[in-house]
Amino acid sequence: MAENRQEIPPPPDSAPKLSIVVPAYNEERRLPGALDAILAYTRGHDLPTELIIIDDGSHDGTADVVRSRAAGDANLKLLHNDTNRGKGHSVRRGMLAARGELCLMCDADLSAPIEELGKLLPWVERGYDIVIGSRDLPESVLDPPQPWSRRWPAWVFRAWRRRMLLPGIRDTQCGFKLFRQAAAQELFGRQREDGWLFDCEVLGLAERLGYRIKEVGIRWCASGESRVHVPSEIFATPANLRRIVSRLQHFK
């Protein structure tokens, strides 16, 4: 199928230390700054990195931004969806294409600054398979704090989700998660949820399959341009969570 084409040639034979997977939908304006920040950080910390951007059927110049930068950087790669398939679909494509020993998913707006990776890496070194950034721990810093219009749907969602799935995790939806490569391949290979609840499915699978998960408080700088339509999305959440829970029943 045309949407499965890879725009940039495959990476060299030597696998990088880190793969960073960034889903992007109509991110022409914010993406250049995000690329600059990510590349500056990884180069400054001597982290051999491949950076994979998944253009989720954008209507602007998102893909052109990546193509122009990738022309001079073999470690910057573009995957393209011909139509908008959803964040879950895009992250899955990127993770399954990733070759790094560690695989980080982060958002194109860098609401979680790339420097927060330094808080996640030590926990992988301590033996955890998955380390997730959290906006809901005592050490978390929200700068600026989320407005009431975002906080109340988040509280409702967390109450529903913790009754149905993953009661021990406070924030499943933070878009900043680090996986060991083997865990990423297995979990995203099994993941089926294309929409914004894909994190719940991936973490639910991880829990059922026995992967070690660590939740770490991070600094979060809300962009105010979330792609999730609140509050309309929140009312479909119980049914969507039930679908995920039902799917997880097949895994012991």
PDB file of N, CA and C in Angstrom, residues 8 12 29 32 47-49 71 87 92 100 108 118 126 130-131 142 149-150 159 163 166 173 181 211 234 244:
ATOM      1  N   ILE A   8      12.625   7.979   3.359  1.00  0.00           N
ATOM      2  CA  ILE A   8      14.063   8.128   3.478  1.00  0.00           C
ATOM      3  C   ILE A   8      14.693   6.741   3.434  1.00  0.00           C
ATOM      4  N   PRO A  12      21.924   2.935   8.392  1.00  0.00           N
ATOM      5  CA  PRO A  12      23.108   2.085   8.257  1.00  0.00           C
ATOM      6  C   PRO A  12      22.964   0.817   9.078  1.00  0.00           C
ATOM      7  N   ARG A  29       4.696  24.310  11.667  1.00  0.00           N
ATOM      8  CA  ARG A  29       5.174  25.470  12.422  1.00  0.00           C
ATOM      9  C   ARG A  29       6.054  25.075  13.597  1.00  0.00           C
ATOM     10  N   PRO A  32      10.172  22.429  13.205  1.00  0.00           N
ATOM     11  CA  PRO A  32      11.586  22.817  13.085  1.00  0.00           C
ATOM     12  C   PRO A  32      12.261  23.054  14.435  1.00  0.00           C
ATOM     13  N   LEU A  47      24.698  10.666  22.328  1.00  0.00           N
ATOM     14  CA  LEU A  47      23.743   9.569  22.195  1.00  0.00           C
ATOM     15  C   LEU A  47      23.527   9.289  20.705  1.00  0.00           C
ATOM     16  N   PRO A  48      24.130   8.251  20.148  1.00  0.00           N
ATOM     17  CA  PRO A  48      23.857   7.901  18.743  1.00  0.00           C
ATOM     18  C   PRO A  48      22.359   7.650  18.570  1.00  0.00           C
ATOM     19  N   THR A  49      21.717   8.466  17.749  1.00  0.00           N
ATOM     20  CA  THR A  49      20.257   8.502  17.715  1.00  0.00           C
ATOM     21  C   THR A  49      19.733   8.481  16.288  1.00  0.00           C
ATOM     22  N   ALA A  71      17.756  15.554   4.192  1.00  0.00           N
ATOM     23  CA  ALA A  71      18.688  15.519   3.069  1.00  0.00           C
ATOM     24  C   ALA A  71      20.133  15.610   3.538  1.00  0.00           C
ATOM     25  N   LYS A  87      -2.996   8.926  16.306  1.00  0.00           N
ATOM     26  CA  LYS A  87      -1.716   8.887  16.998  1.00  0.00           C
ATOM     27  C   LYS A  87      -1.263   7.465  17.290  1.00  0.00           C
ATOM     28  N   ARG A  92       2.738   3.387  16.522  1.00  0.00           N
ATOM     29  CA  ARG A  92       3.008   1.974  16.244  1.00  0.00           C
ATOM     30  C   ARG A  92       3.931   1.818  15.034  1.00  0.00           C
ATOM     31  N   GLY A 100      16.764   1.336  17.534  1.00  0.00           N
ATOM     32  CA  GLY A 100      17.606   1.676  18.669  1.00  0.00           C
ATOM     33  C   GLY A 100      17.490   0.690  19.812  1.00  0.00           C
ATOM     34  N   ALA A 108       5.369  16.148  19.130  1.00  0.00           N
ATOM     35  CA  ALA A 108       6.033  17.121  18.267  1.00  0.00           C
ATOM     36  C   ALA A 108       6.115  18.500  18.897  1.00  0.00           C
ATOM     37  N   GLY A 118      16.641  12.649  30.609  1.00  0.00           N
ATOM     38  CA  GLY A 118      17.634  12.370  31.641  1.00  0.00           C
ATOM     39  C   GLY A 118      17.037  11.818  32.923  1.00  0.00           C
ATOM     40  N   ARG A 126      18.448   0.606  35.823  1.00  0.00           N
ATOM     41  CA  ARG A 126      18.133  -0.164  37.030  1.00  0.00           C
ATOM     42  C   ARG A 126      17.281  -1.392  36.737  1.00  0.00           C
ATOM     43  N   ILE A 130      10.138  -0.383  30.801  1.00  0.00           N
ATOM     44  CA  ILE A 130       9.388   0.769  30.310  1.00  0.00           C
ATOM     45  C   ILE A 130       9.420   1.844  31.387  1.00  0.00           C
ATOM     46  N   VAL A 131       9.754   3.068  31.004  1.00  0.00           N
ATOM     47  CA  VAL A 131       9.756   4.188  31.948  1.00  0.00           C
ATOM     48  C   VAL A 131       8.876   5.270  31.342  1.00  0.00           C
ATOM     49  N   LEU A 142       4.079  21.144  36.322  1.00  0.00           N
ATOM     50  CA  LEU A 142       3.298  21.607  35.180  1.00  0.00           C
ATOM     51  C   LEU A 142       3.508  23.105  35.032  1.00  0.00           C
ATOM     52  N   SER A 149     -10.497  23.835  32.140  1.00  0.00           N
ATOM     53  CA  SER A 149     -11.142  23.162  31.011  1.00  0.00           C
ATOM     54  C   SER A 149     -10.410  21.895  30.600  1.00  0.00           C
ATOM     55  N   ARG A 150      -9.131  21.773  30.961  1.00  0.00           N
ATOM     56  CA  ARG A 150      -8.378  20.558  30.699  1.00  0.00           C
ATOM     57  C   ARG A 150      -8.316  19.654  31.920  1.00  0.00           C
ATOM     58  N   ALA A 159     -10.388   8.713  36.745  1.00  0.00           N
ATOM     59  CA  ALA A 159     -11.264   7.955  37.645  1.00  0.00           C
ATOM     60  C   ALA A 159     -11.844   6.747  36.928  1.00  0.00           C
ATOM     61  N   ARG A 163     -10.507   2.590  37.523  1.00  0.00           N
ATOM     62  CA  ARG A 163     -11.477   1.564  37.940  1.00  0.00           C
ATOM     63  C   ARG A 163     -11.469   0.373  36.987  1.00  0.00           C
ATOM     64  N   LEU A 166      -5.268  -0.594  34.847  1.00  0.00           N
ATOM     65  CA  LEU A 166      -4.022   0.013  35.327  1.00  0.00           C
ATOM     66  C   LEU A 166      -4.219   0.908  36.553  1.00  0.00           C
ATOM     67  N   GLN A 173      -1.412   8.793  29.993  1.00  0.00           N
ATOM     68  CA  GLN A 173      -1.530   9.503  28.717  1.00  0.00           C
ATOM     69  C   GLN A 173      -0.405  10.482  28.421  1.00  0.00           C
ATOM     70  N   GLN A 181      14.106  -1.917  23.485  1.00  0.00           N
ATOM     71  CA  GLN A 181      13.732  -2.251  22.118  1.00  0.00           C
ATOM     72  C   GLN A 181      12.895  -3.520  22.035  1.00  0.00           C
ATOM     73  N   TYR A 211       6.138  -7.084  31.926  1.00  0.00           N
ATOM     74  CA  TYR A 211       7.202  -6.093  31.801  1.00  0.00           C
ATOM     75  C   TYR A 211       7.217  -5.175  33.020  1.00  0.00           C
ATOM     76  N   ILE A 234     -14.274  12.598  25.891  1.00  0.00           N
ATOM     77  CA  ILE A 234     -14.376  11.992  27.205  1.00  0.00           C
ATOM     78  C   ILE A 234     -15.628  11.120  27.323  1.00  0.00           C
ATOM     79  N   ILE A 244     -10.828  -2.057  25.080  1.00  0.00           N
ATOM     80  CA  ILE A 244      -9.426  -2.380  25.346  1.00  0.00           C
ATOM     81  C   ILE A 244      -9.320  -3.473  26.403  1.00  0.00           C
TER      82      ILE A 244
END
